[in-house]
Short mmCIF file of C-alpha atoms in Angstrom, two decimals:
data_model
loop_
_atom_site.label_atom_id
_atom_site.label_comp_id
_atom_site.label_asym_id
_atom_site.label_seq_id
_atom_site.Cartn_x
_atom_site.Cartn_y
_atom_site.Cartn_z
CA ASN W 1 11.73 9.81 -14.20
CA ALA W 2 10.32 6.32 -14.14
CA GLY W 3 8.09 5.34 -11.26
CA VAL W 4 8.63 2.44 -8.92
CA MET W 5 9.28 -0.61 -11.08
CA GLN W 6 8.39 -4.07 -9.94
CA ASN W 7 9.06 -7.27 -11.80
CA PRO W 8 7.82 -9.62 -12.73
CA ARG W 9 4.18 -8.50 -12.84
CA HIS W 10 3.03 -12.09 -12.57
CA LEU W 11 4.97 -15.03 -11.17
CA VAL W 12 3.87 -18.64 -11.00
CA ARG W 13 5.77 -21.06 -8.82
CA ARG W 14 5.16 -24.66 -7.77
CA ARG W 15 5.15 -25.54 -4.11
CA GLY W 16 8.69 -25.82 -2.78
CA GLN W 17 10.26 -23.52 -5.34
CA GLU W 18 11.81 -20.15 -4.63
CA ALA W 19 10.26 -16.82 -5.61
CA ARG W 20 12.31 -13.67 -6.15
CA LEU W 21 10.48 -10.38 -6.45
CA ARG W 22 12.29 -7.25 -7.53
CA CYS W 23 11.65 -3.62 -6.82
CA SER W 24 13.53 -0.70 -8.33
CA PRO W 25 12.64 2.46 -6.42
CA MET W 26 12.25 5.83 -8.02
CA LYS W 27 15.49 7.63 -8.75
CA GLY W 28 16.80 9.31 -5.63
CA HIS W 29 14.66 7.22 -3.28
CA SER W 30 16.61 5.35 -0.64
CA HIS W 31 13.67 4.08 1.44
CA VAL W 32 11.86 0.95 0.29
CA TYR W 33 8.82 -0.73 1.80
CA TRP W 34 7.28 -4.10 0.98
CA TYR W 35 3.61 -4.90 1.54
CA ARG W 36 1.55 -8.01 0.95
CA GLN W 37 -2.08 -8.20 -0.08
CA LEU W 38 -3.65 -11.60 0.41
CA PRO W 39 -6.75 -12.43 -1.64
CA GLU W 40 -9.80 -10.59 -0.30
CA GLU W 41 -7.69 -8.94 2.40
CA GLY W 42 -6.11 -5.56 2.95
CA LEU W 43 -2.49 -4.57 2.59
CA LYS W 44 -0.11 -5.60 5.35
CA PHE W 45 3.31 -4.17 6.07
CA MET W 46 6.18 -6.60 5.68
CA VAL W 47 9.52 -4.82 5.79
CA TYR W 48 11.13 -1.39 5.58
CA LEU W 49 14.64 -1.05 4.19
CA GLN W 50 17.14 1.64 3.49
CA LYS W 51 20.21 1.08 1.37
CA GLU W 52 22.02 -1.96 2.77
CA ASN W 53 20.00 -1.90 6.00
CA ILE W 54 16.82 -3.54 7.24
CA ILE W 55 15.12 -0.94 9.42
CA ASP W 56 11.94 -2.76 10.43
CA GLU W 57 11.05 -6.34 9.53
CA SER W 58 8.30 -6.80 12.08
CA GLY W 59 5.80 -7.78 9.39
CA MET W 60 7.90 -10.51 7.82
CA PRO W 61 7.08 -14.16 8.51
CA LYS W 62 9.84 -15.63 10.65
CA GLU W 63 10.78 -18.36 8.20
CA ARG W 64 11.31 -18.59 4.45
CA PHE W 65 11.03 -14.83 3.81
CA SER W 66 13.95 -12.45 3.46
CA ALA W 67 14.54 -9.02 1.97
CA GLU W 68 17.53 -7.00 0.94
CA PHE W 69 18.28 -3.63 -0.59
CA PRO W 70 21.90 -3.68 -1.74
CA LYS W 71 24.05 -0.66 -2.44
CA GLU W 72 23.63 -1.30 -6.16
CA GLY W 73 20.58 -2.77 -7.83
CA PRO W 74 16.98 -3.35 -6.87
CA SER W 75 15.48 -4.45 -3.61
CA ILE W 76 14.73 -8.16 -3.56
CA LEU W 77 12.02 -9.97 -1.62
CA ARG W 78 12.86 -13.65 -1.51
CA ILE W 79 10.48 -16.42 -0.55
CA GLN W 80 11.99 -19.86 -0.17
CA GLN W 81 10.04 -23.11 -0.44
CA VAL W 82 6.81 -21.37 -1.37
CA VAL W 83 3.47 -22.71 -0.19
CA ARG W 84 -0.04 -22.05 -1.49
CA GLY W 85 -0.66 -19.56 1.30
CA ASP W 86 2.08 -17.32 -0.13
CA SER W 87 -0.13 -16.60 -3.16
CA ALA W 88 -0.77 -12.87 -2.97
CA ALA W 89 0.02 -9.53 -4.52
CA TYR W 90 3.28 -8.07 -3.25
CA PHE W 91 3.66 -4.30 -3.50
CA CYS W 92 6.73 -2.19 -3.13
CA ALA W 93 6.77 1.50 -2.32
CA SER W 94 9.61 3.98 -2.12
CA SER W 95 10.25 7.44 -0.75
CA PRO W 96 13.25 9.79 -0.76
CA TYR W 97 13.29 10.31 3.01
CA LYS W 98 11.39 9.37 6.14
CA GLY W 99 7.92 10.83 6.22
CA SER W 100 7.74 11.82 2.56
CA PRO W 101 4.92 10.61 0.27
CA LEU W 102 5.06 6.99 -0.76
CA HIS W 103 5.18 5.98 -4.42
CA PHE W 104 3.87 2.52 -5.16
CA GLY W 105 4.78 0.02 -7.83
CA ASN W 106 2.20 -2.00 -9.77
CA GLY W 107 2.86 -5.08 -7.70
CA THR W 108 3.90 -8.66 -8.38
CA ARG W 109 1.12 -11.21 -8.31
CA LEU W 110 2.50 -14.50 -7.07
CA THR W 111 0.57 -17.68 -7.68
CA VAL W 112 1.73 -20.89 -6.07
CA THR W 113 0.38 -24.05 -7.70
CA LYS Z 1 -10.37 -3.86 17.03
CA ASN Z 2 -8.34 -2.83 13.98
CA GLU Z 3 -6.10 0.17 14.34
CA VAL Z 4 -7.46 1.67 11.11
CA GLU Z 5 -11.10 1.29 10.17
CA GLN Z 6 -13.04 2.46 7.15
CA SER Z 7 -16.70 2.89 6.38
CA PRO Z 8 -18.57 1.92 4.43
CA GLN Z 9 -17.00 -1.35 3.38
CA ASN Z 10 -18.84 -1.30 0.05
CA LEU Z 11 -20.55 1.57 -1.70
CA THR Z 12 -22.63 1.77 -4.85
CA ALA Z 13 -23.49 5.18 -6.24
CA GLN Z 14 -25.19 6.64 -9.28
CA GLU Z 15 -23.06 8.68 -11.62
CA GLY Z 16 -22.99 12.28 -10.49
CA GLU Z 17 -23.54 11.59 -6.80
CA PHE Z 18 -21.42 13.09 -4.04
CA ILE Z 19 -19.51 10.33 -2.23
CA THR Z 20 -17.94 10.25 1.21
CA ILE Z 21 -15.64 7.55 2.55
CA ASN Z 22 -14.60 7.66 6.19
CA CYS Z 23 -11.49 6.54 8.01
CA SER Z 24 -10.88 6.40 11.74
CA TYR Z 25 -7.73 5.31 13.51
CA SER Z 26 -6.62 4.65 17.04
CA VAL Z 27 -2.85 5.22 16.91
CA GLY Z 28 -0.76 8.36 16.92
CA ILE Z 29 0.13 9.30 13.40
CA SER Z 30 2.46 11.61 11.57
CA ALA Z 31 0.44 11.56 8.32
CA LEU Z 32 -2.42 9.83 6.55
CA HIS Z 33 -2.60 8.60 2.96
CA TRP Z 34 -5.59 8.02 0.75
CA LEU Z 35 -4.84 5.43 -1.92
CA GLN Z 36 -6.75 4.16 -4.94
CA GLN Z 37 -6.54 0.64 -6.30
CA HIS Z 38 -8.32 -0.53 -9.45
CA PRO Z 39 -9.16 -4.25 -9.75
CA GLY Z 40 -6.00 -6.19 -10.51
CA GLY Z 41 -4.13 -2.95 -10.73
CA GLY Z 42 -1.48 -1.01 -8.96
CA ILE Z 43 -1.85 1.47 -6.15
CA VAL Z 44 -1.99 5.18 -6.70
CA SER Z 45 -1.44 7.64 -3.90
CA LEU Z 46 -4.18 10.29 -4.02
CA PHE Z 47 -3.29 12.38 -0.99
CA MET Z 48 -0.95 12.55 1.93
CA LEU Z 49 -2.11 14.90 4.67
CA SER Z 50 -1.34 15.66 8.27
CA SER Z 51 -3.79 18.47 8.91
CA GLY Z 52 -6.68 20.35 7.38
CA LYS Z 53 -7.88 19.71 3.88
CA LYS Z 54 -6.50 19.01 0.41
CA LYS Z 55 -8.23 19.15 -2.96
CA HIS Z 56 -7.27 17.68 -6.29
CA GLY Z 57 -9.79 17.93 -9.09
CA ARG Z 58 -13.01 16.28 -7.93
CA LEU Z 59 -11.36 14.73 -4.89
CA ILE Z 60 -11.21 16.33 -1.45
CA ALA Z 61 -9.55 14.87 1.64
CA THR Z 62 -9.94 16.19 5.16
CA ILE Z 63 -8.41 15.16 8.45
CA ASN Z 64 -9.22 15.94 12.08
CA ILE Z 65 -6.21 14.98 14.16
CA GLN Z 66 -7.96 15.50 17.50
CA GLU Z 67 -10.82 13.21 16.55
CA LYS Z 68 -8.53 10.77 14.70
CA HIS Z 69 -10.73 10.83 11.66
CA SER Z 70 -10.36 11.52 7.95
CA SER Z 71 -12.78 11.66 5.06
CA LEU Z 72 -12.37 11.32 1.32
CA HIS Z 73 -15.01 13.05 -0.79
CA ILE Z 74 -15.64 12.59 -4.49
CA THR Z 75 -17.80 15.20 -6.18
CA ALA Z 76 -19.73 14.49 -9.41
CA SER Z 77 -18.76 10.81 -9.31
CA HIS Z 78 -18.05 8.98 -12.54
CA PRO Z 79 -17.86 5.26 -13.43
CA ARG Z 80 -14.10 5.58 -13.80
CA ASP Z 81 -13.95 6.38 -10.07
CA SER Z 82 -14.94 2.75 -9.40
CA ALA Z 83 -12.08 1.30 -7.39
CA VAL Z 84 -11.03 0.37 -3.88
CA TYR Z 85 -10.08 3.35 -1.74
CA ILE Z 86 -7.64 2.66 1.05
CA CYS Z 87 -6.81 4.79 4.05
CA ALA Z 88 -3.27 4.30 5.37
CA VAL Z 89 -1.67 5.93 8.40
CA ARG Z 90 1.98 6.56 9.09
CA VAL Z 91 2.56 5.66 12.69
CA GLU Z 92 4.48 7.99 14.96
CA THR Z 93 7.45 5.71 15.41
CA SER Z 94 11.03 6.08 14.42
CA TYR Z 95 10.56 3.41 11.80
CA ASP Z 96 7.94 5.18 9.67
CA LYS Z 97 5.55 2.23 9.82
CA VAL Z 98 2.37 2.32 7.71
CA ILE Z 99 -0.89 0.62 8.72
CA PHE Z 100 -3.59 0.17 6.08
CA GLY Z 101 -7.32 0.22 6.45
CA PRO Z 102 -9.38 -2.61 4.95
CA GLY Z 103 -10.46 -0.51 1.98
CA THR Z 104 -13.80 0.72 0.67
CA SER Z 105 -14.97 -0.78 -2.58
CA LEU Z 106 -16.74 1.86 -4.66
CA SER Z 107 -18.86 1.14 -7.68
CA VAL Z 108 -20.28 4.06 -9.66
CA ILE Z 109 -23.11 3.10 -11.99
CA PRO Z 110 -23.82 5.09 -15.16
#
């Protein structure tokens, strides 16, 4: 049973481009969480999704960021028109049901040049 | 004031020493996680606990719900324990929100 898979591991984008980060949760997990870790800072909650639904997006910046978790396929975190301040490590975690232990992916390290 | 605080922020220990990392929080929680992150690496969940004490190998985690405090202990520390240890709390809301502490950077010297 593979763990939480995130890809790509490293992503380089120029300012103004779009970044798409993917997260495949563990098999049987329908809850997905995205977190961001800015350089020299701690992890911050971004969004919590269940299949086809956004449950809590209170940590998402109001513009340029969006997330989805379709019925089929991975969860996608999309950042439009990236800026240097978006450079960070983005982690995904999944769990089978509310309150169960979280399983983390290895993260995607986004660098905006 | 942050909702989740950790101490110390940085810790250097000699191999073999007993290590304690503390976490205090100010919100109502349903559970608390201790996580480990190696430099440039992914995040590994060490423990999830909501009461009492858990042990796994050389690691022990305790929580006192009334005092809103948890500790992570490492016995017989080893250089491979060098990492950032993060306390994270699951907030008592319907949305299962997680708030992370700032992390404790541990360096174990041979």
